[in-house]
mmCIF file of C-alpha atoms in Angstrom:
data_model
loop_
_atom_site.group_PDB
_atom_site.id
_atom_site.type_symbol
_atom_site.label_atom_id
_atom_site.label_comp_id
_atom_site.label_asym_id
_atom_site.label_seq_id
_atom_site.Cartn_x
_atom_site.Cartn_y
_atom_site.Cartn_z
ATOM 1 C CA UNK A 13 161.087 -110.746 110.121
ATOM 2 C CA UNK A 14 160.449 -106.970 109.421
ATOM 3 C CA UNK A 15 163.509 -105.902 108.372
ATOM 4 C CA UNK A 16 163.865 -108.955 105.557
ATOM 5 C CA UNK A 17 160.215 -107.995 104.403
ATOM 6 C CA UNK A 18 161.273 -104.482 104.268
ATOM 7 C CA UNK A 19 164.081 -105.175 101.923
ATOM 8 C CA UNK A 20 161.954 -107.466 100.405
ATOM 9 C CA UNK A 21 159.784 -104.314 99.213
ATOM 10 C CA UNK A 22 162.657 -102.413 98.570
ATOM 11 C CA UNK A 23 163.817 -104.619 96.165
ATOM 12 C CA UNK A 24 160.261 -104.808 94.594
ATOM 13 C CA UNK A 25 159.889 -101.103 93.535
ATOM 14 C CA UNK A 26 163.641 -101.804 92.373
ATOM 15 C CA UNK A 27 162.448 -104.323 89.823
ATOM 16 C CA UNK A 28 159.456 -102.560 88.713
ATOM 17 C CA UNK A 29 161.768 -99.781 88.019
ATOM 18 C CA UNK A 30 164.376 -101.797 85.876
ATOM 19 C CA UNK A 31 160.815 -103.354 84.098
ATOM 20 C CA UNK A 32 159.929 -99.590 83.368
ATOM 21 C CA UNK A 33 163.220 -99.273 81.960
ATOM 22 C CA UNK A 34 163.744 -102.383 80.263
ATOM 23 C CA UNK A 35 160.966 -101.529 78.266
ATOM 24 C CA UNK A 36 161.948 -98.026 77.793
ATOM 25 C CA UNK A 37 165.356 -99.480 76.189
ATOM 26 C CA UNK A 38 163.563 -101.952 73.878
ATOM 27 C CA UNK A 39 161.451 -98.955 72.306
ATOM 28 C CA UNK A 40 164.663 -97.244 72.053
ATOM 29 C CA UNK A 41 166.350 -100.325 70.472
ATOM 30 C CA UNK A 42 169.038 -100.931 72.883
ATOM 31 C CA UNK A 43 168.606 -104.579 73.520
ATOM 32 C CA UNK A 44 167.328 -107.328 70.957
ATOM 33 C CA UNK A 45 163.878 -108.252 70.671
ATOM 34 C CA UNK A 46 163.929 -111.419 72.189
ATOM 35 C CA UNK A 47 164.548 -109.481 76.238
ATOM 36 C CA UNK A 48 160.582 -108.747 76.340
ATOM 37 C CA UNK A 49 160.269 -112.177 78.185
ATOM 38 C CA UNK A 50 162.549 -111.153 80.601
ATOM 39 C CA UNK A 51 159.656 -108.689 81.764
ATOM 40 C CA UNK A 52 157.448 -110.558 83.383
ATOM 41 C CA UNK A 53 160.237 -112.387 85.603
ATOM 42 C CA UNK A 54 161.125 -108.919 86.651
ATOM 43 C CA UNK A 55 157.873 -109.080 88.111
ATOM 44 C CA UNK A 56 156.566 -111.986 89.332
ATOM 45 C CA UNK A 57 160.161 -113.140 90.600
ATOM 46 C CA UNK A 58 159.887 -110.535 93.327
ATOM 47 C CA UNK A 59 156.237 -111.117 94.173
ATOM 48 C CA UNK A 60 156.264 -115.128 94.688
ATOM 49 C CA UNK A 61 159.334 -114.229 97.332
ATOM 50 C CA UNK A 62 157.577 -111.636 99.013
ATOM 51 C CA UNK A 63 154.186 -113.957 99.226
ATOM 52 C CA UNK A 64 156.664 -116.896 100.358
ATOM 53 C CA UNK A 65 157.592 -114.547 103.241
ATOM 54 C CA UNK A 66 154.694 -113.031 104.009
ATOM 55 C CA UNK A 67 152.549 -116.363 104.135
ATOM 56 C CA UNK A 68 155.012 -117.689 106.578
ATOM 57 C CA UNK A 69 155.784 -120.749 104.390
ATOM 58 C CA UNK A 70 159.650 -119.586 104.528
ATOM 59 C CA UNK A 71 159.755 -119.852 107.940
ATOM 60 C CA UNK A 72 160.441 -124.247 107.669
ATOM 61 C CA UNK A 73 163.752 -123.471 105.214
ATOM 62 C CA UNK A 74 167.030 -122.708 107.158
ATOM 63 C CA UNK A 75 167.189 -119.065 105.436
ATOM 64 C CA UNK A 76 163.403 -117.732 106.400
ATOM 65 C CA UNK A 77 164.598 -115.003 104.537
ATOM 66 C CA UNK A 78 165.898 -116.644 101.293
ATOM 67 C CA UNK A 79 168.512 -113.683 100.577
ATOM 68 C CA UNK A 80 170.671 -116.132 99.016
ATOM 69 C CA UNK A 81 168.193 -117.339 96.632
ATOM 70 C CA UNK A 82 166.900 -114.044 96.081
ATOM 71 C CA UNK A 83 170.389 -112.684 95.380
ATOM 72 C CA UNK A 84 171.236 -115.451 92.723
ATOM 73 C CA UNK A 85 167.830 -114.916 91.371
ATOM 74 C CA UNK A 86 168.733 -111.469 90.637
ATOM 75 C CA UNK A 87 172.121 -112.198 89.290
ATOM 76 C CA UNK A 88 170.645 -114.673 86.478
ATOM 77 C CA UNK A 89 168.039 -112.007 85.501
ATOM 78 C CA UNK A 90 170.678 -109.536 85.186
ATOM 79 C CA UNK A 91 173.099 -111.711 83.022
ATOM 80 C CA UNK A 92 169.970 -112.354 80.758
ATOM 81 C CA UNK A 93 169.487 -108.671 80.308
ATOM 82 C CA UNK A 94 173.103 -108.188 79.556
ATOM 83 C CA UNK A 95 173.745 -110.829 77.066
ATOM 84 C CA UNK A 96 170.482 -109.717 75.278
ATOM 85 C CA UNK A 97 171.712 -105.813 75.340
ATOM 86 C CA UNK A 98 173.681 -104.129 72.570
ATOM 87 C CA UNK A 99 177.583 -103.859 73.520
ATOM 88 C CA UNK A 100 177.136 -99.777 73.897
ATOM 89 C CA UNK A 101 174.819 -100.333 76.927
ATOM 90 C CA UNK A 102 176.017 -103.362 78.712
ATOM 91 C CA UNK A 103 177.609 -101.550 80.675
ATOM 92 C CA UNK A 104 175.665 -99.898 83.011
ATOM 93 C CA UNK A 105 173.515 -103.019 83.170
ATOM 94 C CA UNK A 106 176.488 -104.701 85.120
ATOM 95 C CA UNK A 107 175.837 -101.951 87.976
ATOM 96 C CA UNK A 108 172.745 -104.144 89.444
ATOM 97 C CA UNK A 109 175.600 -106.360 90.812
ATOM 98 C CA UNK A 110 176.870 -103.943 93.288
ATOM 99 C CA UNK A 111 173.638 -103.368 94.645
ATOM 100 C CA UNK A 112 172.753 -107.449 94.873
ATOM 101 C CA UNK A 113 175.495 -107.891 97.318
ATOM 102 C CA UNK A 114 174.394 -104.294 99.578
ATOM 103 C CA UNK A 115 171.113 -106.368 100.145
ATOM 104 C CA UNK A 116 172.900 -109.685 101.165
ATOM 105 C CA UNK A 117 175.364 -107.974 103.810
ATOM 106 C CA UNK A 118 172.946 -108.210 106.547
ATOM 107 C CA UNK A 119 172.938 -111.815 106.129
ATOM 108 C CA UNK A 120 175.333 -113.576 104.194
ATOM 109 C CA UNK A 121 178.702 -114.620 105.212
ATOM 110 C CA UNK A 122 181.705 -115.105 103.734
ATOM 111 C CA UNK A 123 181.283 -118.827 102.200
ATOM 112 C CA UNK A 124 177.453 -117.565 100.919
ATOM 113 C CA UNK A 125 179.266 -114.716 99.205
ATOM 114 C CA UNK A 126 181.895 -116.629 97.458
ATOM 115 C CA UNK A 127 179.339 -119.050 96.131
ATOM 116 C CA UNK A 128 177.495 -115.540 94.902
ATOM 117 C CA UNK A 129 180.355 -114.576 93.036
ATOM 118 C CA UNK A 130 180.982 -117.511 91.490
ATOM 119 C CA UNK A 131 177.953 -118.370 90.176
ATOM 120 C CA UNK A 132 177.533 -115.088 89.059
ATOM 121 C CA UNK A 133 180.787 -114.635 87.492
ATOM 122 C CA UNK A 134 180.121 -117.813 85.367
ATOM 123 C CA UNK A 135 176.973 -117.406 84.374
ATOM 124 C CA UNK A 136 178.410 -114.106 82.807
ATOM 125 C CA UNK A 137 181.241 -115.764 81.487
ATOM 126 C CA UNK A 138 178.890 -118.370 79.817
ATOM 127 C CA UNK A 139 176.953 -115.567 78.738
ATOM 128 C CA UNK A 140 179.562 -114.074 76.902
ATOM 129 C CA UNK A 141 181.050 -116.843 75.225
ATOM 130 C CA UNK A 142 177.555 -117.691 73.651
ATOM 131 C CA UNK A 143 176.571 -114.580 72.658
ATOM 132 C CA UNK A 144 179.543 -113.256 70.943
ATOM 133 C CA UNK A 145 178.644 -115.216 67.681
ATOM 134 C CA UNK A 146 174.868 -113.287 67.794
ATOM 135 C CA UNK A 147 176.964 -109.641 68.057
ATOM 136 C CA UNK A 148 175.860 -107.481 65.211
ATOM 137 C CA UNK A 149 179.349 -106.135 65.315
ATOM 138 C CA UNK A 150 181.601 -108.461 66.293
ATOM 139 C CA UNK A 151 184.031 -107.611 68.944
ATOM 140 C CA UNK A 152 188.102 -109.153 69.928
ATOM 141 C CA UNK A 153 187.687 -111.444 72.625
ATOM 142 C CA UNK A 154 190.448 -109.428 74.472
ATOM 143 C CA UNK A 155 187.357 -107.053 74.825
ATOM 144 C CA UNK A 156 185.419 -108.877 76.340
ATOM 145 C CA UNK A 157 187.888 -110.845 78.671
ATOM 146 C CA UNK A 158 188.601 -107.366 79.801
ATOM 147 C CA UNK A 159 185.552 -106.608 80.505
ATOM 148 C CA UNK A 160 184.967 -109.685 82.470
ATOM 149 C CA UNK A 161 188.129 -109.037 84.270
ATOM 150 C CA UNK A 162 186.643 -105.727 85.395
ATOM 151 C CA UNK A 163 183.738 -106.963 86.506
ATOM 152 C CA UNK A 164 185.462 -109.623 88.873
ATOM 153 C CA UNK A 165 187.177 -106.805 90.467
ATOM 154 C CA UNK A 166 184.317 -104.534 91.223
ATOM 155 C CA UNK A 167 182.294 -108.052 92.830
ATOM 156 C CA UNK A 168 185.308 -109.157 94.823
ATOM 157 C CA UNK A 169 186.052 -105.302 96.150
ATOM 158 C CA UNK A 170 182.135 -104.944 96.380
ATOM 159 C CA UNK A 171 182.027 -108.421 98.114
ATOM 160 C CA UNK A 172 185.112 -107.343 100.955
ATOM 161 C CA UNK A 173 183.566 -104.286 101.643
ATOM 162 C CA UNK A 174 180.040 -105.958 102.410
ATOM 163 C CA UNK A 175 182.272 -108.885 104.313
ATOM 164 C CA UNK A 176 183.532 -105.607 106.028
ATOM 165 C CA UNK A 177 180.523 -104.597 106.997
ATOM 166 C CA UNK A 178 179.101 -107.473 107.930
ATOM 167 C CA UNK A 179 181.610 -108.357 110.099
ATOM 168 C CA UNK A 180 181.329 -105.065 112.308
ATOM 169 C CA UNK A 181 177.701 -105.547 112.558
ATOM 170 C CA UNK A 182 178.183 -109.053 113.899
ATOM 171 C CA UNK A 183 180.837 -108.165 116.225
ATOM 172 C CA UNK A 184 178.384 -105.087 117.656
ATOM 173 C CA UNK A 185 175.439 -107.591 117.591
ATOM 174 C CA UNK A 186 178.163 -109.906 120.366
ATOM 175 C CA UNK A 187 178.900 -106.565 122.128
ATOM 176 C CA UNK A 188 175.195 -105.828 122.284
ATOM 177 C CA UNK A 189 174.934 -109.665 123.655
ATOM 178 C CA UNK A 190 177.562 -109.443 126.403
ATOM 179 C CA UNK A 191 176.478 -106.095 127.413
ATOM 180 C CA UNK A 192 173.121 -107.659 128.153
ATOM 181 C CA UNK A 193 174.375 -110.234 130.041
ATOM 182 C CA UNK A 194 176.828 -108.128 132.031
ATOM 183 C CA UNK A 195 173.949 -105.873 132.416
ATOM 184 C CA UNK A 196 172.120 -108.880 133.360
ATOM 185 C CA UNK A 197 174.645 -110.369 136.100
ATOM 186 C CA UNK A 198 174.725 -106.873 137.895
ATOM 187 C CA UNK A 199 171.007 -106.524 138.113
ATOM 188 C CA UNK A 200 171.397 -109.951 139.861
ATOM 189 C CA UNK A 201 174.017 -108.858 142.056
ATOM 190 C CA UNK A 202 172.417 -105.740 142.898
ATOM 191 C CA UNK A 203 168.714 -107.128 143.509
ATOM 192 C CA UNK A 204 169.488 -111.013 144.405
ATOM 193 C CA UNK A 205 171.130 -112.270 147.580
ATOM 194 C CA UNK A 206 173.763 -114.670 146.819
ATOM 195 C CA UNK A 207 173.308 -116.707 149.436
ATOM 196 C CA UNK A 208 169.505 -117.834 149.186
ATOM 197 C CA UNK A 209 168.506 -117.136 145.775
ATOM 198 C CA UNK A 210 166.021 -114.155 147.261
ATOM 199 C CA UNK A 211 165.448 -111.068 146.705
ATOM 200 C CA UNK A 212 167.753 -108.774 148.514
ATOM 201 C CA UNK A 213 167.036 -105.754 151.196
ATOM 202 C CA UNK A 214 167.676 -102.762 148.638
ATOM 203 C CA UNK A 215 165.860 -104.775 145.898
ATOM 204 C CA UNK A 216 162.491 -104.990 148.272
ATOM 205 C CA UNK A 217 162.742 -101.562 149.460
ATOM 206 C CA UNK A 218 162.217 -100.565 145.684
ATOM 207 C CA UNK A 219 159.061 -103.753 145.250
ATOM 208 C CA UNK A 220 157.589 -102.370 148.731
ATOM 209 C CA UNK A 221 157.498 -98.912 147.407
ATOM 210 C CA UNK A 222 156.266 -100.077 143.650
ATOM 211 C CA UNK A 223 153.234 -101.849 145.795
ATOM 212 C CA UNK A 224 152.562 -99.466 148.362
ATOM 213 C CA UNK A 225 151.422 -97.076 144.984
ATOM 214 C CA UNK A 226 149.530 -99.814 143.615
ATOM 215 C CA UNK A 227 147.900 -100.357 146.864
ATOM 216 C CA UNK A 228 146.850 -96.699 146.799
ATOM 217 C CA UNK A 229 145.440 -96.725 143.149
ATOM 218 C CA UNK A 230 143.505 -99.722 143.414
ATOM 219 C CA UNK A 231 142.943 -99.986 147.171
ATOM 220 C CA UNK A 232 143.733 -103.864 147.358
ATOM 221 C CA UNK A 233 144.757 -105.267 150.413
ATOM 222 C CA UNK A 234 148.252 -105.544 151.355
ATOM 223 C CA UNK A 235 150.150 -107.757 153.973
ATOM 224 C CA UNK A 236 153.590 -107.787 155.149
ATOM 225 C CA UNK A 237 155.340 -110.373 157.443
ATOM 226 C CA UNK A 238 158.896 -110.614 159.464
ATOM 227 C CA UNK A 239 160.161 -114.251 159.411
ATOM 228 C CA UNK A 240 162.794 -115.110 161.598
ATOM 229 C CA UNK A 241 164.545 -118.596 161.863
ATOM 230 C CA UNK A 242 163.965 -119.907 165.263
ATOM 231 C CA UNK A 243 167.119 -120.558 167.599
ATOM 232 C CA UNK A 244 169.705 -119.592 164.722
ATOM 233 C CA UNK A 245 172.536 -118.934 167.065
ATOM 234 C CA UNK A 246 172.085 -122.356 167.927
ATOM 235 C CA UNK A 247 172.194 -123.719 164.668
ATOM 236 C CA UNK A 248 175.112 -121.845 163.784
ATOM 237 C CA UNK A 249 176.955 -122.960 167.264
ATOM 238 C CA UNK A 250 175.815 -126.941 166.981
ATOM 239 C CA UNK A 251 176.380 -126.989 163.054
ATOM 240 C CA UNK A 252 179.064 -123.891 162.071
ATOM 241 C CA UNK A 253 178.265 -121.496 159.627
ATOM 242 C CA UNK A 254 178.223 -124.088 156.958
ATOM 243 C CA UNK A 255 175.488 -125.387 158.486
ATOM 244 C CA UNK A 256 173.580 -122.082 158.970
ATOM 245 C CA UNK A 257 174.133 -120.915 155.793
ATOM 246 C CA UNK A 258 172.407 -124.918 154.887
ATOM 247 C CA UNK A 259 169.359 -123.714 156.694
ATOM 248 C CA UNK A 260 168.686 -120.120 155.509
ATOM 249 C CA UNK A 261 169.029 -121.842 151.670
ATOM 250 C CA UNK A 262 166.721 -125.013 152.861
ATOM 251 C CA UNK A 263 164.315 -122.429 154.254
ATOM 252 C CA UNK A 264 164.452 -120.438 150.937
ATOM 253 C CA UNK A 265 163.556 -123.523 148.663
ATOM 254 C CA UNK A 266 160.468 -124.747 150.470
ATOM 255 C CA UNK A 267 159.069 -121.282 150.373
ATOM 256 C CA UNK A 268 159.540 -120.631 147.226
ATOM 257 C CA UNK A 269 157.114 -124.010 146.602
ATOM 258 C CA UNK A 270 155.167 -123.230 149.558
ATOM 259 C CA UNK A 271 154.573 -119.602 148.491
ATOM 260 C CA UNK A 272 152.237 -118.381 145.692
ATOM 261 C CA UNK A 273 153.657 -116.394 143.014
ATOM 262 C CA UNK A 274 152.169 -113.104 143.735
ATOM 263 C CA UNK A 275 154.212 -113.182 146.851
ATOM 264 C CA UNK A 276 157.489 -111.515 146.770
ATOM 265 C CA UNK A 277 159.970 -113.078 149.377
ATOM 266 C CA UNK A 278 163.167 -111.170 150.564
ATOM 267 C CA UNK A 279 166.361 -112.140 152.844
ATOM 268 C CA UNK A 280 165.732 -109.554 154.865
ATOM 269 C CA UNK A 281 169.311 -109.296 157.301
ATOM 270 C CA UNK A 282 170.810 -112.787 158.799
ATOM 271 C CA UNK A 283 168.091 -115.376 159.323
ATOM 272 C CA UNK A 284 165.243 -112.379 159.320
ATOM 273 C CA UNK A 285 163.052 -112.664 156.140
ATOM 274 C CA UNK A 286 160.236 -109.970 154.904
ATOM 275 C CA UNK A 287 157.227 -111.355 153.001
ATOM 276 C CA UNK A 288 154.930 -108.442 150.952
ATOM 277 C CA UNK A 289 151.768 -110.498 149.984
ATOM 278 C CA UNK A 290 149.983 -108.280 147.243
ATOM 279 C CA UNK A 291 146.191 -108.311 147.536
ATOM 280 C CA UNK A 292 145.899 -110.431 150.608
ATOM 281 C CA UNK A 293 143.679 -110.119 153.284
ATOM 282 C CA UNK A 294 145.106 -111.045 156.937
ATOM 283 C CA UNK A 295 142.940 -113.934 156.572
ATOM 284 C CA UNK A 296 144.650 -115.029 153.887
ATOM 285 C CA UNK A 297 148.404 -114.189 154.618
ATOM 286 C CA UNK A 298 147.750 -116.043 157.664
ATOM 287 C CA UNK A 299 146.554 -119.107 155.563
ATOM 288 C CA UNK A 300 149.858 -118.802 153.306
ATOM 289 C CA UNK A 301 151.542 -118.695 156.586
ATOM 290 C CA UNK A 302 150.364 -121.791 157.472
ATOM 291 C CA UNK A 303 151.039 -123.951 154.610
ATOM 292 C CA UNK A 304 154.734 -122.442 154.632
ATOM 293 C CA UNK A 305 154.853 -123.823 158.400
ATOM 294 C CA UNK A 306 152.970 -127.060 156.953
ATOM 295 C CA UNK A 307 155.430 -127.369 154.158
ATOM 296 C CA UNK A 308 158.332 -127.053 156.301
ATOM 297 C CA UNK A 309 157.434 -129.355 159.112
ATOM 298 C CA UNK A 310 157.232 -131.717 156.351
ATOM 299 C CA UNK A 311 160.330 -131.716 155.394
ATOM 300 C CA UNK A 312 162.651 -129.523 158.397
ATOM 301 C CA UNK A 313 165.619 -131.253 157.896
ATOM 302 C CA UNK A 314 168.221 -129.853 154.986
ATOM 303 C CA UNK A 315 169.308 -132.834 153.058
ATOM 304 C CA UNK A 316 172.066 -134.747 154.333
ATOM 305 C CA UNK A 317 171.415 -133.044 157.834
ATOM 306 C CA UNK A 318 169.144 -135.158 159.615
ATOM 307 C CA UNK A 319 170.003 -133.999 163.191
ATOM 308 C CA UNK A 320 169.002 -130.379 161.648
ATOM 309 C CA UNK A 321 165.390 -128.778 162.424
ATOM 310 C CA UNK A 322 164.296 -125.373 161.050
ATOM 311 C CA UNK A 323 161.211 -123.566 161.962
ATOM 312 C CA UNK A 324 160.097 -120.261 161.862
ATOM 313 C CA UNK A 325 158.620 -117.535 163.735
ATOM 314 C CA UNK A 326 156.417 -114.748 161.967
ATOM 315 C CA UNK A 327 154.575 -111.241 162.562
ATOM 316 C CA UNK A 328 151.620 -110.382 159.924
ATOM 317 C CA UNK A 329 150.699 -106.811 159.470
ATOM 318 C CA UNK A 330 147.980 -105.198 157.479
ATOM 319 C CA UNK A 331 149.279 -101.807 155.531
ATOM 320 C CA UNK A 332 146.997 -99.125 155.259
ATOM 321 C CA UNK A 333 146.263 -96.401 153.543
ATOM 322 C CA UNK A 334 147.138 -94.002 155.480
ATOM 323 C CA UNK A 335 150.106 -95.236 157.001
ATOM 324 C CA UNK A 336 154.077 -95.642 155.948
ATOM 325 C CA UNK A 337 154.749 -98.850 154.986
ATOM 326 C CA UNK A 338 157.791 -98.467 157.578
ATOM 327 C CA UNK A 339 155.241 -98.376 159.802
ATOM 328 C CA UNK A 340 153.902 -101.461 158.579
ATOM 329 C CA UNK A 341 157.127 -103.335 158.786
ATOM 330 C CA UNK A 342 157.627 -101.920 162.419
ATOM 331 C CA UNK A 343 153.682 -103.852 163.722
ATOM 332 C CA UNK A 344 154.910 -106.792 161.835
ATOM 333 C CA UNK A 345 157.977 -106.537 163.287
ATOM 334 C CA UNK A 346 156.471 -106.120 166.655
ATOM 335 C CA UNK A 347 154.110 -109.193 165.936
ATOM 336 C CA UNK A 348 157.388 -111.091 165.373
ATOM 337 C CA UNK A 349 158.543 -110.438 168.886
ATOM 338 C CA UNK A 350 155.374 -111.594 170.179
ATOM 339 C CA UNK A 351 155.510 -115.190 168.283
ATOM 340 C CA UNK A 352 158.808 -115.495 170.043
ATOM 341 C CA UNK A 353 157.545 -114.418 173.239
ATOM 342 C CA UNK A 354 155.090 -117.288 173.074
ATOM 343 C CA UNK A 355 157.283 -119.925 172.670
ATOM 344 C CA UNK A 356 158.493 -119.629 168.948
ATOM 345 C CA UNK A 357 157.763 -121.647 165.919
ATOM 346 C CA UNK A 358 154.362 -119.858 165.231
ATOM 347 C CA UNK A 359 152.608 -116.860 163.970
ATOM 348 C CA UNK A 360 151.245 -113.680 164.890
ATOM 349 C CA UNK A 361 148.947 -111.014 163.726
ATOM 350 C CA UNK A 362 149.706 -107.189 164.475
ATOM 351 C CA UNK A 363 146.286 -105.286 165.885
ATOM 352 C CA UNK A 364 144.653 -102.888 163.529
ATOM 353 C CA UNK A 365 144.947 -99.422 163.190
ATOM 354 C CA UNK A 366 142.253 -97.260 164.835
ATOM 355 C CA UNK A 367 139.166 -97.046 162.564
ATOM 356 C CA UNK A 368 140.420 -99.498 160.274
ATOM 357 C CA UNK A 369 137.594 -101.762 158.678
ATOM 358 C CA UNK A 370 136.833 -104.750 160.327
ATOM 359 C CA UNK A 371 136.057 -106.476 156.742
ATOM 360 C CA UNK A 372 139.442 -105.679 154.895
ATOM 361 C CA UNK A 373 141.231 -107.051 158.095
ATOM 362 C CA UNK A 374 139.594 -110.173 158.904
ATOM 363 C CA UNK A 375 141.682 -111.607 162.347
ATOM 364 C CA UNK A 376 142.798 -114.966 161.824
ATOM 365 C CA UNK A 377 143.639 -117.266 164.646
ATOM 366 C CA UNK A 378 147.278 -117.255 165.900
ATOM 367 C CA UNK A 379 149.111 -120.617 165.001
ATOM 368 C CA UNK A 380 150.800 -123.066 167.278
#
């Protein structure tokens, strides 16, 4: 709504300025006396459309910015100034026109301009016809067709051009659109994987690294696990790749509900996941752990795929400080082995670092 208001001001110092000057011309006796009451509707026109706008109150109507309204509104005013001005300055008066239709190419289209025109053509028209028997000197009616005539060609060339214009914008304002969204479905590609919905490898290698300097700044915790689909050769063998592919997007749903947002979960290679869990104690990542395990021994079979069980193995490791977060990856990666060493289908907790505190790594149990 900034831009409409802007105009809106615009157009305000523009009528104060034709008020200055209408005034100006009846001192100089260029239009008849009876213009001063066109004046105040030079002012307070302007004003009640800017306070409709500001208030908000124009936001209910189907044009918020009332350019139409505001347009025709200026087109009357102008044909009241011009039938009440002396035949040697009507001219110039006619030049507001123009300028009504610059402000309405941002917005109006080509039905909204035609109904512009023609109301504004008659109106002047009417205006004409009426006044001619007030003219101090009367004047041929050829005159004033032809001056009518004139007019209607510099609105409808006036009117094209803004049409023009218009029509670019629009078309730039689509290109700007499906730009976006090509912009938009390449981001995907290059940060999603197709498969699972998840982020991809690349994509956390860039969230990992985003972290790892918020973990320095602010010296929160910061967990990272290796997930691994237990017996996924089998699945694969017993089911095809169809029904591989089944489990690695089953597993992907429930821990996306199982998960809390803050956790960032990434198809990692194959059936190997990596979970970064921002501000997290071990305590806690083990905890999350859990109810992911929980969650999917709830409901382990893909739909439509009852002879179909997934489970999971995981390693936890606790990044510090002073460490790479490849590093990291590698003790959770480590821990990983060790969950399948055990039998699979459970969760394990790398060892600290050397002189790391005891109270930002609380040691959870291992689950079975």
């Amino acid at each position: 709504m900034r831009r409409p208001l802007a105009l809106m001001l615009m157009a305000q110092l523009i009528y104060l300025s034709n008020a200055a000057l209408l005034q100006w011309g009846v001192s100089l006796k260029l239009f008849r006396p009876g213009l001063v009451w066109i004046t105040p509707l030079l002012v307070a026109g302007p004003g009640l459309f800017y306070a409709l706008a500001r208030s908000g109150w124009s936001a209910r109507l189907k044009e918020p910015s009332m350019v139409m309204a505001q347009g025709l509104y200026c087109a009357l005013l102008t044909v009241l100034v011009y039938a009440f001005s002396h035949h040697d300055v009507r001219g110039f008066i006619l030049c507001i026109l123009p300028l009504i239709i610059m402000f309405g190419q941002f917005t109006l289209n080509g039905r909204q301009f035609a109904v512009f025109t023609g109301c504004t053509m008659t109106a002047l028209t009417a205006a004409v016809l009426v006044m001619r028997r007030f003219d101090e000197v009367p004047r041929s009616l050829s005159a004033d067709l032809l001056e009518l005539v004139y007019v209607a060609l510099i609105l409808g060339t006036s009117t094209s051009i803004a049409l023009i214009g218009a029509n670019i914008r629009q078309n730039l304002m689509a290109s700007r659109v499906e730009l976006a969204e090509a912009l938009s479905r390449v981001h995907a590609l290059a940060t999603t994987d197709a498969l699972t919905g998840l982020a991809n490898r690349r994509h956390m290698q860039d969230l990992l690294a985003e972290e790892v300097k918020r973990h320095r700044r602010l010296g929160h915790p910061l967990c990272v696990a290796l997930l691994d689909l237990d017996h996924f050769k089998r699945i694969n063998d017993l089911h095809g790749h169809q029904g591989g592919d089944e489990a690695l997007r089953h597993f992907a749903r429930t821990a996306r509900e199982a998960l809390r947002e803050i956790d960032v979960l990434a198809r990692w290679g194959g059936e190997e996941f990596l979970l970064m869990m921002p501000a997290t104690s071990c305590e806690q990542a083990m905890s999350g752990l859990l109810r992911l395990r929980q969650c999917l021994a709830a409901q382990a079979h893909p739909p439509g795929m009852p002879d179909l069980r997934v489970t999971f193995s995981a390693g936890v490791a606790l990044h510090h400080l002073n460490s790479a977060i490849e590093h990291t990856i590698d003790l959770a990666d480590k821990a990983l082995y060790q969950a399948k060493a055990e039998g699979r289908n459970r969760v394990c907790l790398a060892p600290q670092a050397p002189g790391a505190s005891a109270e930002a790594t609380p040691l959870a149990p291992k689950l079975a």
